PDB file of C-alpha atoms in Angstrom:
ATOM      1  CA  MET A  95     116.213 100.976  47.955  1.00 58.00           C
ATOM      2  CA  ASP A  96     119.195 103.009  47.415  1.00 66.00           C
ATOM      3  CA  SER A  97     122.232 101.695  49.126  1.00 86.00           C
ATOM      4  CA  GLU A  98     124.659 104.254  48.486  1.00 94.00           C
ATOM      5  CA  VAL A  99     126.338 105.759  51.826  1.00 95.00           C
ATOM      6  CA  LEU A 100     125.914 109.372  52.638  1.00 94.00           C
ATOM      7  CA  ILE A 101     127.791 108.998  55.849  1.00 96.00           C
ATOM      8  CA  GLU A 102     129.198 106.104  58.447  1.00 96.00           C
ATOM      9  CA  PHE A 103     130.513 106.013  61.755  1.00 97.00           C
ATOM     10  CA  PRO A 104     131.604 102.198  61.450  1.00 95.00           C
ATOM     11  CA  GLY A 105     130.086 100.219  64.026  1.00 95.00           C
ATOM     12  CA  LEU A 106     127.997 102.963  65.406  1.00 97.00           C
ATOM     13  CA  ILE A 107     125.599 104.265  62.589  1.00 98.00           C
ATOM     14  CA  THR A 108     125.132 104.381  58.781  1.00 97.00           C
ATOM     15  CA  VAL A 109     122.876 106.900  56.836  1.00 96.00           C
ATOM     16  CA  TYR A 110     121.977 106.247  53.305  1.00 96.00           C
ATOM     17  CA  LYS A 111     121.445 108.843  50.472  1.00 93.00           C
ATOM     18  CA  ASP A 112     117.822 107.686  50.352  1.00 92.00           C
ATOM     19  CA  GLY A 113     117.214 108.791  53.985  1.00 91.00           C
ATOM     20  CA  ARG A 114     117.428 105.636  55.639  1.00 94.00           C
ATOM     21  CA  VAL A 115     119.245 105.360  59.164  1.00 96.00           C
ATOM     22  CA  GLU A 116     120.814 102.285  60.110  1.00 96.00           C
ATOM     23  CA  SER A 117     121.805 101.953  63.999  1.00 97.00           C
ATOM     24  CA  LEU A 118     124.589  99.563  64.250  1.00 96.00           C
ATOM     25  CA  ILE A 119     124.259  98.934  68.215  1.00 97.00           C
ATOM     26  CA  GLY A 120     122.088  99.652  70.701  1.00 97.00           C
ATOM     27  CA  THR A 121     118.864  98.712  69.118  1.00 97.00           C
ATOM     28  CA  ASP A 122     117.995  95.933  71.862  1.00 97.00           C
ATOM     29  CA  PHE A 123     115.072  96.232  74.218  1.00 98.00           C
ATOM     30  CA  VAL A 124     115.049  94.815  77.954  1.00 98.00           C
ATOM     31  CA  PRO A 125     111.804  95.093  79.537  1.00 98.00           C
ATOM     32  CA  PRO A 126     111.307  96.386  83.126  1.00 98.00           C
ATOM     33  CA  SER A 127     111.184  94.028  85.968  1.00 97.00           C
ATOM     34  CA  THR A 128     112.368  93.393  89.499  1.00 97.00           C
ATOM     35  CA  HIS A 129     115.869  92.360  89.622  1.00 95.00           C
ATOM     36  CA  PRO A 130     116.004  88.687  91.327  1.00 94.00           C
ATOM     37  CA  GLN A 131     119.538  89.400  92.679  1.00 94.00           C
ATOM     38  CA  THR A 132     119.447  92.992  93.662  1.00 95.00           C
ATOM     39  CA  GLY A 133     115.753  93.436  94.266  1.00 97.00           C
ATOM     40  CA  VAL A 134     115.769  96.603  92.169  1.00 98.00           C
ATOM     41  CA  SER A 135     112.428  97.318  90.473  1.00 98.00           C
ATOM     42  CA  SER A 136     112.157  99.225  87.150  1.00 98.00           C
ATOM     43  CA  LYS A 137     109.352 100.448  85.035  1.00 98.00           C
ATOM     44  CA  ASP A 138     108.877 102.824  82.046  1.00 98.00           C
ATOM     45  CA  VAL A 139     106.798 106.138  81.866  1.00 98.00           C
ATOM     46  CA  ILE A 140     106.100 108.535  79.255  1.00 98.00           C
ATOM     47  CA  ILE A 141     107.232 111.785  80.394  1.00 96.00           C
ATOM     48  CA  ILE A 142     106.189 114.051  77.542  1.00 95.00           C
ATOM     49  CA  PRO A 143     103.832 112.330  75.245  1.00 95.00           C
ATOM     50  CA  GLU A 144     103.619 115.322  72.504  1.00 95.00           C
ATOM     51  CA  SER A 145     107.405 114.249  71.728  1.00 94.00           C
ATOM     52  CA  ASN A 146     107.557 110.622  73.006  1.00 94.00           C
ATOM     53  CA  VAL A 147     109.937 111.480  75.678  1.00 97.00           C
ATOM     54  CA  SER A 148     109.952 108.832  78.007  1.00 98.00           C
ATOM     55  CA  ALA A 149     112.145 107.362  80.888  1.00 98.00           C
ATOM     56  CA  ARG A 150     113.055 104.172  82.809  1.00 98.00           C
ATOM     57  CA  PHE A 151     112.674 104.560  86.343  1.00 98.00           C
ATOM     58  CA  PHE A 152     114.732 102.375  88.821  1.00 98.00           C
ATOM     59  CA  LEU A 153     113.982 101.837  92.740  1.00 98.00           C
ATOM     60  CA  PRO A 154     116.062 100.078  95.222  1.00 98.00           C
ATOM     61  CA  LYS A 155     114.887  97.488  97.464  1.00 96.00           C
ATOM     62  CA  LEU A 156     113.361  99.603 100.204  1.00 95.00           C
ATOM     63  CA  THR A 157     113.941  99.031 104.084  1.00 89.00           C
ATOM     64  CA  ASN A 158     110.582 100.992 104.894  1.00 90.00           C
ATOM     65  CA  PRO A 159     107.938 102.263 102.868  1.00 88.00           C
ATOM     66  CA  ASN A 160     108.419 105.828 103.803  1.00 90.00           C
ATOM     67  CA  GLN A 161     112.116 105.954 102.884  1.00 93.00           C
ATOM     68  CA  LYS A 162     113.446 108.969 101.078  1.00 97.00           C
ATOM     69  CA  LEU A 163     116.589 108.394  98.725  1.00 98.00           C
ATOM     70  CA  PRO A 164     118.823 110.404  96.907  1.00 98.00           C
ATOM     71  CA  LEU A 165     117.747 111.201  93.220  1.00 98.00           C
ATOM     72  CA  LEU A 166     119.867 110.644  90.009  1.00 99.00           C
ATOM     73  CA  VAL A 167     118.594 111.728  86.765  1.00 99.00           C
ATOM     74  CA  TYR A 168     120.799 110.171  84.270  1.00 98.00           C
ATOM     75  CA  PHE A 169     121.405 110.255  80.544  1.00 98.00           C
ATOM     76  CA  HIS A 170     122.615 107.443  78.412  1.00 98.00           C
ATOM     77  CA  GLY A 171     125.647 107.894  76.232  1.00 98.00           C
ATOM     78  CA  VAL A 172     126.481 106.749  72.780  1.00 97.00           C
ATOM     79  CA  ALA A 173     127.420 109.892  70.319  1.00 98.00           C
ATOM     80  CA  PHE A 174     123.684 111.465  70.556  1.00 98.00           C
ATOM     81  CA  CYS A 175     122.348 109.230  67.966  1.00 97.00           C
ATOM     82  CA  VAL A 176     121.938 105.581  69.018  1.00 97.00           C
ATOM     83  CA  SER A 177     120.979 103.615  71.977  1.00 98.00           C
ATOM     84  CA  SER A 178     118.463 104.244  74.695  1.00 98.00           C
ATOM     85  CA  PRO A 179     117.909 103.339  78.448  1.00 98.00           C
ATOM     86  CA  PHE A 180     116.123 100.650  77.525  1.00 98.00           C
ATOM     87  CA  THR A 181     118.825  98.604  75.964  1.00 98.00           C
ATOM     88  CA  SER A 182     120.482  95.492  78.056  1.00 97.00           C
ATOM     89  CA  LYS A 183     123.662  97.549  78.562  1.00 97.00           C
ATOM     90  CA  PHE A 184     122.277 100.789  80.181  1.00 98.00           C
ATOM     91  CA  SER A 185     119.492  98.668  82.016  1.00 98.00           C
ATOM     92  CA  ASN A 186     122.061  96.652  83.441  1.00 97.00           C
ATOM     93  CA  TYR A 187     124.555  99.391  84.390  1.00 98.00           C
ATOM     94  CA  LEU A 188     121.747 101.250  86.059  1.00 98.00           C
ATOM     95  CA  ASN A 189     120.740  98.508  87.881  1.00 98.00           C
ATOM     96  CA  ALA A 190     123.832  97.920  89.306  1.00 98.00           C
ATOM     97  CA  LEU A 191     124.364 101.426  90.173  1.00 98.00           C
ATOM     98  CA  VAL A 192     121.063 101.984  91.985  1.00 98.00           C
ATOM     99  CA  ALA A 193     121.730  98.685  93.916  1.00 98.00           C
ATOM    100  CA  GLU A 194     125.048 100.004  95.251  1.00 98.00           C
ATOM    101  CA  ALA A 195     124.229 103.702  95.526  1.00 98.00           C
ATOM    102  CA  ASN A 196     120.432 103.010  97.331  1.00 98.00           C
ATOM    103  CA  VAL A 197     119.205 105.975  95.064  1.00 98.00           C
ATOM    104  CA  ILE A 198     115.935 106.195  92.786  1.00 98.00           C
ATOM    105  CA  ALA A 199     117.172 106.669  89.247  1.00 98.00           C
ATOM    106  CA  VAL A 200     115.119 108.334  86.481  1.00 99.00           C
ATOM    107  CA  SER A 201     117.141 107.267  82.979  1.00 98.00           C
ATOM    108  CA  VAL A 202     115.897 109.891  80.429  1.00 98.00           C
ATOM    109  CA  ASN A 203     114.922 108.186  76.924  1.00 98.00           C
ATOM    110  CA  TYR A 204     115.759 111.915  74.609  1.00 98.00           C
ATOM    111  CA  ARG A 205     115.421 111.764  70.835  1.00 98.00           C
ATOM    112  CA  ASN A 206     118.355 110.812  68.777  1.00 98.00           C
ATOM    113  CA  ALA A 207     120.074 112.491  65.902  1.00 98.00           C
ATOM    114  CA  PRO A 208     120.149 112.571  62.968  1.00 98.00           C
ATOM    115  CA  GLU A 209     116.212 112.360  62.582  1.00 97.00           C
ATOM    116  CA  HIS A 210     116.121 114.763  65.672  1.00 98.00           C
ATOM    117  CA  PRO A 211     119.529 116.880  65.558  1.00 98.00           C
ATOM    118  CA  LEU A 212     120.677 118.532  68.423  1.00 98.00           C
ATOM    119  CA  PRO A 213     119.325 120.718  70.265  1.00 98.00           C
ATOM    120  CA  ALA A 214     116.581 118.045  70.293  1.00 98.00           C
ATOM    121  CA  ALA A 215     118.322 116.161  72.906  1.00 98.00           C
ATOM    122  CA  TYR A 216     119.136 118.888  75.262  1.00 98.00           C
ATOM    123  CA  GLU A 217     115.618 120.334  75.188  1.00 98.00           C
ATOM    124  CA  ASP A 218     113.972 116.874  75.812  1.00 98.00           C
ATOM    125  CA  SER A 219     116.248 116.219  78.775  1.00 98.00           C
ATOM    126  CA  TRP A 220     115.498 119.817  80.131  1.00 98.00           C
ATOM    127  CA  ALA A 221     111.910 119.067  80.079  1.00 97.00           C
ATOM    128  CA  ALA A 222     112.237 115.677  81.607  1.00 98.00           C
ATOM    129  CA  LEU A 223     114.304 117.325  84.458  1.00 98.00           C
ATOM    130  CA  GLN A 224     111.647 120.013  84.753  1.00 97.00           C
ATOM    131  CA  TRP A 225     109.077 117.232  84.827  1.00 98.00           C
ATOM    132  CA  VAL A 226     110.787 115.392  87.537  1.00 98.00           C
ATOM    133  CA  VAL A 227     111.417 118.216  89.827  1.00 97.00           C
ATOM    134  CA  SER A 228     107.784 119.300  89.533  1.00 97.00           C
ATOM    135  CA  HIS A 229     107.140 116.433  91.966  1.00 98.00           C
ATOM    136  CA  CYS A 230     108.979 118.135  94.729  1.00 97.00           C
ATOM    137  CA  ASN A 231     105.269 119.210  96.314  1.00 96.00           C
ATOM    138  CA  ARG A 232     104.694 115.313  96.583  1.00 96.00           C
ATOM    139  CA  GLN A 233     101.900 116.076  94.144  1.00 96.00           C
ATOM    140  CA  GLY A 234     103.360 114.825  90.604  1.00 97.00           C
ATOM    141  CA  PRO A 235     101.799 111.961  88.722  1.00 97.00           C
ATOM    142  CA  GLU A 236     104.678 109.807  89.617  1.00 98.00           C
ATOM    143  CA  PRO A 237     104.130 107.909  93.047  1.00 97.00           C
ATOM    144  CA  TRP A 238     107.986 106.574  93.170  1.00 98.00           C
ATOM    145  CA  LEU A 239     108.850 110.523  92.932  1.00 98.00           C
ATOM    146  CA  ASN A 240     106.438 111.409  95.356  1.00 98.00           C
ATOM    147  CA  ASP A 241     106.903 109.214  97.499  1.00 97.00           C
ATOM    148  CA  HIS A 242     110.793 108.253  97.761  1.00 98.00           C
ATOM    149  CA  ALA A 243     112.456 110.899  96.072  1.00 98.00           C
ATOM    150  CA  ASP A 244     114.873 113.118  98.368  1.00 98.00           C
ATOM    151  CA  PHE A 245     114.651 116.559  96.382  1.00 98.00           C
ATOM    152  CA  GLU A 246     117.253 118.029  98.328  1.00 97.00           C
ATOM    153  CA  ARG A 247     119.721 115.394  97.197  1.00 98.00           C
ATOM    154  CA  VAL A 248     119.153 115.770  93.270  1.00 98.00           C
ATOM    155  CA  PHE A 249     122.316 114.666  91.006  1.00 98.00           C
ATOM    156  CA  LEU A 250     122.761 114.517  87.497  1.00 98.00           C
ATOM    157  CA  GLY A 251     124.771 111.835  85.512  1.00 98.00           C
ATOM    158  CA  GLY A 252     125.686 110.490  82.641  1.00 98.00           C
ATOM    159  CA  GLU A 253     128.378 108.600  80.324  1.00 98.00           C
ATOM    160  CA  SER A 254     129.872 110.116  77.143  1.00 98.00           C
ATOM    161  CA  SER A 255     127.224 112.151  75.163  1.00 98.00           C
ATOM    162  CA  GLY A 256     124.921 111.748  78.392  1.00 98.00           C
ATOM    163  CA  ALA A 257     127.448 113.431  80.680  1.00 99.00           C
ATOM    164  CA  ASN A 258     127.601 116.391  78.326  1.00 98.00           C
ATOM    165  CA  ILE A 259     124.295 116.520  78.469  1.00 99.00           C
ATOM    166  CA  ALA A 260     124.215 116.403  82.690  1.00 99.00           C
ATOM    167  CA  HIS A 261     127.266 119.510  82.070  1.00 98.00           C
ATOM    168  CA  ASN A 262     124.661 121.341  79.928  1.00 98.00           C
ATOM    169  CA  LEU A 263     121.819 121.161  81.892  1.00 98.00           C
ATOM    170  CA  ALA A 264     123.765 122.252  85.043  1.00 98.00           C
ATOM    171  CA  MET A 265     124.843 125.106  82.987  1.00 98.00           C
ATOM    172  CA  VAL A 266     121.087 126.109  82.266  1.00 97.00           C
ATOM    173  CA  ALA A 267     120.219 125.482  85.701  1.00 97.00           C
ATOM    174  CA  GLY A 268     122.940 127.934  86.900  1.00 96.00           C
ATOM    175  CA  ASP A 269     121.264 130.546  84.701  1.00 94.00           C
ATOM    176  CA  PRO A 270     119.135 132.792  86.914  1.00 90.00           C
ATOM    177  CA  GLU A 271     117.002 133.348  83.713  1.00 91.00           C
ATOM    178  CA  PHE A 272     115.846 129.837  84.336  1.00 91.00           C
ATOM    179  CA  SER A 273     113.817 128.424  86.900  1.00 80.00           C
ATOM    180  CA  LEU A 274     114.224 124.625  88.347  1.00 92.00           C
ATOM    181  CA  ASN A 275     112.327 124.874  91.860  1.00 90.00           C
ATOM    182  CA  VAL A 276     115.216 122.692  93.359  1.00 97.00           C
ATOM    183  CA  ASP A 277     119.055 123.005  93.568  1.00 97.00           C
ATOM    184  CA  ILE A 278     121.310 120.256  91.942  1.00 98.00           C
ATOM    185  CA  LEU A 279     123.539 119.026  94.618  1.00 98.00           C
ATOM    186  CA  GLY A 280     126.145 117.417  91.942  1.00 98.00           C
ATOM    187  CA  ILE A 281     126.706 115.904  88.497  1.00 99.00           C
ATOM    188  CA  ALA A 282     128.984 113.064  87.639  1.00 99.00           C
ATOM    189  CA  LEU A 283     130.546 112.820  84.232  1.00 99.00           C
ATOM    190  CA  VAL A 284     131.578 109.626  83.028  1.00 99.00           C
ATOM    191  CA  HIS A 285     134.022 109.779  80.166  1.00 98.00           C
ATOM    192  CA  PRO A 286     132.388 112.950  79.175  1.00 98.00           C
ATOM    193  CA  TYR A 287     131.814 113.829  75.247  1.00 98.00           C
ATOM    194  CA  PHE A 288     133.876 117.190  74.941  1.00 98.00           C
ATOM    195  CA  TRP A 289     135.718 117.803  71.739  1.00 98.00           C
ATOM    196  CA  GLY A 290     137.198 121.253  70.101  1.00 98.00           C
ATOM    197  CA  SER A 291     138.709 122.305  66.851  1.00 97.00           C
ATOM    198  CA  GLU A 292     142.521 121.967  68.066  1.00 96.00           C
ATOM    199  CA  PRO A 293     143.743 118.731  69.122  1.00 97.00           C
ATOM    200  CA  ILE A 294     145.230 118.713  73.061  1.00 97.00           C
ATOM    201  CA  GLY A 295     147.145 116.248  74.924  1.00 96.00           C
ATOM    202  CA  SER A 296     147.353 112.983  73.171  1.00 95.00           C
ATOM    203  CA  GLU A 297     144.538 113.510  70.846  1.00 97.00           C
ATOM    204  CA  ALA A 298     146.788 113.815  67.673  1.00 95.00           C
ATOM    205  CA  LEU A 299     148.550 110.292  68.519  1.00 96.00           C
ATOM    206  CA  HIS A 300     145.217 108.577  67.606  1.00 95.00           C
ATOM    207  CA  PRO A 301     144.513 109.910  63.835  1.00 96.00           C
ATOM    208  CA  GLU A 302     141.438 107.532  63.378  1.00 95.00           C
ATOM    209  CA  ALA A 303     139.564 107.868  66.390  1.00 96.00           C
ATOM    210  CA  LYS A 304     140.033 112.132  66.021  1.00 97.00           C
ATOM    211  CA  ALA A 305     139.163 111.832  62.389  1.00 96.00           C
ATOM    212  CA  GLY A 306     135.800 110.237  63.574  1.00 97.00           C
ATOM    213  CA  LEU A 307     135.298 112.600  66.467  1.00 98.00           C
ATOM    214  CA  ASP A 308     135.968 115.665  64.429  1.00 98.00           C
ATOM    215  CA  LYS A 309     132.772 114.891  62.236  1.00 97.00           C
ATOM    216  CA  LEU A 310     130.739 113.692  64.771  1.00 98.00           C
ATOM    217  CA  TRP A 311     129.617 117.061  66.003  1.00 98.00           C
ATOM    218  CA  PRO A 312     128.633 118.443  62.692  1.00 98.00           C
ATOM    219  CA  PHE A 313     126.683 115.309  62.113  1.00 98.00           C
ATOM    220  CA  VAL A 314     124.449 115.532  65.340  1.00 98.00           C
ATOM    221  CA  CYS A 315     124.228 119.388  65.209  1.00 98.00           C
ATOM    222  CA  PRO A 316     124.149 120.508  61.586  1.00 98.00           C
ATOM    223  CA  GLU A 317     122.520 123.976  62.812  1.00 97.00           C
ATOM    224  CA  ASN A 318     125.887 124.667  64.495  1.00 97.00           C
ATOM    225  CA  PRO A 319     128.661 122.562  63.326  1.00 97.00           C
ATOM    226  CA  GLU A 320     131.931 124.074  64.663  1.00 97.00           C
ATOM    227  CA  ASN A 321     133.773 121.710  67.067  1.00 98.00           C
ATOM    228  CA  ASP A 322     134.110 124.995  69.426  1.00 97.00           C
ATOM    229  CA  ASP A 323     130.318 125.420  70.458  1.00 98.00           C
ATOM    230  CA  PRO A 324     130.413 125.892  74.101  1.00 98.00           C
ATOM    231  CA  ARG A 325     128.123 122.942  74.343  1.00 98.00           C
ATOM    232  CA  VAL A 326     130.739 120.712  73.132  1.00 98.00           C
ATOM    233  CA  ASN A 327     133.792 122.658  74.069  1.00 98.00           C
ATOM    234  CA  PRO A 328     132.929 124.186  77.472  1.00 98.00           C
ATOM    235  CA  GLU A 329     136.322 125.903  77.307  1.00 95.00           C
ATOM    236  CA  SER A 330     135.497 127.912  73.984  1.00 95.00           C
ATOM    237  CA  ILE A 331     136.198 131.354  74.258  1.00 91.00           C
ATOM    238  CA  ASP A 332     132.763 131.990  73.009  1.00 88.00           C
ATOM    239  CA  GLY A 333     131.246 130.234  75.648  1.00 91.00           C
ATOM    240  CA  PRO A 334     129.733 131.311  79.234  1.00 94.00           C
ATOM    241  CA  SER A 335     132.093 131.248  81.951  1.00 95.00           C
ATOM    242  CA  MET A 336     131.661 127.846  84.001  1.00 97.00           C
ATOM    243  CA  VAL A 337     131.604 130.105  87.254  1.00 97.00           C
ATOM    244  CA  GLY A 338     127.919 129.741  86.489  1.00 96.00           C
ATOM    245  CA  LEU A 339     127.537 125.650  86.741  1.00 98.00           C
ATOM    246  CA  GLY A 340     124.609 125.208  88.690  1.00 97.00           C
ATOM    247  CA  CYS A 341     125.592 122.412  91.173  1.00 98.00           C
ATOM    248  CA  THR A 342     127.770 122.424  94.451  1.00 98.00           C
ATOM    249  CA  ARG A 343     129.775 119.050  93.425  1.00 98.00           C
ATOM    250  CA  VAL A 344     131.170 117.431  90.214  1.00 98.00           C
ATOM    251  CA  LEU A 345     132.942 114.128  89.732  1.00 99.00           C
ATOM    252  CA  VAL A 346     134.971 113.662  86.376  1.00 99.00           C
ATOM    253  CA  CYS A 347     135.523 109.993  85.503  1.00 99.00           C
ATOM    254  CA  VAL A 348     138.174 109.388  82.759  1.00 98.00           C
ATOM    255  CA  ALA A 349     139.645 106.386  81.210  1.00 98.00           C
ATOM    256  CA  GLU A 350     143.512 105.816  80.311  1.00 98.00           C
ATOM    257  CA  LYS A 351     142.726 104.675  76.842  1.00 97.00           C
ATOM    258  CA  ASP A 352     139.881 106.717  75.804  1.00 98.00           C
ATOM    259  CA  VAL A 353     140.596 109.433  73.336  1.00 98.00           C
ATOM    260  CA  LEU A 354     138.520 111.922  75.114  1.00 98.00           C
ATOM    261  CA  ARG A 355     140.426 111.494  78.372  1.00 98.00           C
ATOM    262  CA  ASP A 356     142.346 114.774  78.144  1.00 98.00           C
ATOM    263  CA  ARG A 357     139.294 116.526  77.558  1.00 98.00           C
ATOM    264  CA  GLY A 358     137.897 115.208  80.736  1.00 98.00           C
ATOM    265  CA  ARG A 359     140.926 116.152  82.421  1.00 98.00           C
ATOM    266  CA  LEU A 360     141.103 119.775  80.847  1.00 98.00           C
ATOM    267  CA  TYR A 361     137.157 120.313  82.310  1.00 98.00           C
ATOM    268  CA  TYR A 362     138.604 119.190  85.697  1.00 98.00           C
ATOM    269  CA  GLU A 363     141.347 121.629  85.627  1.00 98.00           C
ATOM    270  CA  ALA A 364     139.126 124.539  84.121  1.00 97.00           C
ATOM    271  CA  LEU A 365     136.360 123.998  86.367  1.00 98.00           C
ATOM    272  CA  GLY A 366     138.807 123.927  89.529  1.00 96.00           C
ATOM    273  CA  ARG A 367     140.526 127.581  88.485  1.00 96.00           C
ATOM    274  CA  SER A 368     137.058 129.093  87.079  1.00 97.00           C
ATOM    275  CA  GLY A 369     135.806 130.456  90.141  1.00 97.00           C
ATOM    276  CA  TRP A 370     133.204 128.172  90.517  1.00 97.00           C
ATOM    277  CA  MET A 371     132.261 127.692  94.357  1.00 95.00           C
ATOM    278  CA  GLY A 372     132.080 123.961  94.584  1.00 97.00           C
ATOM    279  CA  VAL A 373     134.153 121.085  94.835  1.00 98.00           C
ATOM    280  CA  VAL A 374     135.378 119.236  92.194  1.00 98.00           C
ATOM    281  CA  GLU A 375     136.908 115.447  91.759  1.00 98.00           C
ATOM    282  CA  ILE A 376     138.496 113.503  89.423  1.00 98.00           C
ATOM    283  CA  MET A 377     138.853 109.591  88.910  1.00 98.00           C
ATOM    284  CA  GLU A 378     141.136 107.876  86.424  1.00 98.00           C
ATOM    285  CA  THR A 379     140.859 103.981  85.463  1.00 98.00           C
ATOM    286  CA  ASP A 380     143.999 102.718  84.400  1.00 98.00           C
ATOM    287  CA  GLU A 381     144.726 100.318  81.392  1.00 98.00           C
ATOM    288  CA  VAL A 382     140.944 100.636  80.034  1.00 98.00           C
ATOM    289  CA  GLY A 383     139.004 102.431  77.001  1.00 98.00           C
ATOM    290  CA  HIS A 384     135.915 104.692  76.668  1.00 98.00           C
ATOM    291  CA  GLY A 385     132.946 102.999  78.410  1.00 98.00           C
ATOM    292  CA  PHE A 386     134.708 100.085  79.660  1.00 98.00           C
ATOM    293  CA  GLN A 387     132.133  99.466  82.246  1.00 98.00           C
ATOM    294  CA  LEU A 388     129.037  99.125  80.091  1.00 98.00           C
ATOM    295  CA  ASN A 389     131.005  96.043  78.554  1.00 96.00           C
ATOM    296  CA  ASP A 390     131.837  94.107  81.583  1.00 96.00           C
ATOM    297  CA  LEU A 391     130.106  95.077  84.895  1.00 97.00           C
ATOM    298  CA  GLU A 392     131.317  92.416  86.798  1.00 96.00           C
ATOM    299  CA  SER A 393     135.084  93.376  86.273  1.00 98.00           C
ATOM    300  CA  ASP A 394     137.168  94.927  89.263  1.00 98.00           C
ATOM    301  CA  LYS A 395     137.444  98.126  87.441  1.00 98.00           C
ATOM    302  CA  ALA A 396     133.786  98.530  86.742  1.00 98.00           C
ATOM    303  CA  LYS A 397     132.816  97.736  90.386  1.00 98.00           C
ATOM    304  CA  ASP A 398     135.391 100.386  91.490  1.00 98.00           C
ATOM    305  CA  LEU A 399     133.835 102.994  89.285  1.00 98.00           C
ATOM    306  CA  ILE A 400     130.305 102.162  90.088  1.00 98.00           C
ATOM    307  CA  THR A 401     131.380 102.242  93.673  1.00 98.00           C
ATOM    308  CA  ARG A 402     132.859 105.766  93.667  1.00 98.00           C
ATOM    309  CA  LEU A 403     129.949 106.961  91.555  1.00 98.00           C
ATOM    310  CA  ALA A 404     127.587 105.292  94.478  1.00 98.00           C
ATOM    311  CA  ALA A 405     129.761 107.286  97.181  1.00 98.00           C
ATOM    312  CA  PHE A 406     129.278 110.572  95.378  1.00 98.00           C
ATOM    313  CA  CYS A 407     125.765 110.360  95.054  1.00 98.00           C
ATOM    314  CA  ASN A 408     125.259 109.790  98.927  1.00 98.00           C
ATOM    315  CA  ARG A 409     127.515 113.306  99.480  1.00 96.00           C
ATOM    316  CA  ASP A 410     125.766 116.284 101.085  1.00 95.00           C
ATOM    317  CA  LYS A 411     126.143 119.844 100.064  1.00 94.00           C
ATOM    318  CA  PRO A 412     130.135 120.861 100.915  1.00 94.00           C
ATOM    319  CA  PRO A 413     130.255 122.585 104.318  1.00 88.00           C
ATOM    320  CA  PHE A 414     130.577 126.291 102.941  1.00 78.00           C
ATOM    321  CA  PHE A 415     126.941 126.096 101.305  1.00 67.00           C
TER     322      PHE A 415
END
């Protein structure tokens, strides 16, 4: 086999000239189960057989059989090209979040680049969201959603590229041409992957990280490789106004040592001045980097982040709505 490298992202993924793709992280699989400490149950469900889109469902320990819970539709991170909801990191993270927030969560397994370049992940995620909300009449194929999801409290969330997906789905949901049948109450964006052709803030001070991020979007989205594509740069002059964001609450979480921090801050500021009629909050965690919570769920900073996310997922609509 040809071992000559076509492109690589060290520690993440390597693509060889013979077409082979080697994922360097996020390849493990943890089976669904009932967690012995939290009582959270999980199971895997095929959502769209034609494209093999699936999800891992998480249900907290119930206090009564008719309990209705906020619904979190979650999108995992890692650069649109590796990992899944079934890895130990994301499965353990969702278990902890569901236990703390007392929500039902659907962690979507969308198709990854480069085998399935963007917009595949967006299309899969939108189709999964439509499938989930089709249960709002209590007659869908998934009993956990029929029996326990409160479709008046629907949230989207994600980490890194998953946060990017959550934002872009909320933009679609706010477009009058598209119909979702339910309202999205809020989106939680943790260390969101946004970028741009011109550096902002402290990005230029991290040339190695910047170089990797400069080539990531062209790698995962070859059909439109510009880093000012509005899907990766929501502040792009060519993009739609964020005034149309289809939710009423947004929480942006950034980390001090994350090279993407200033993009998250800019998103928070731009949304606040856009004329969007909602409430946006920001949380910054000191002295840690991108995705820190996935690596040490027992740390105080990870617990603080999960507590903030849990509180957000139990918010009601702002009083002026």
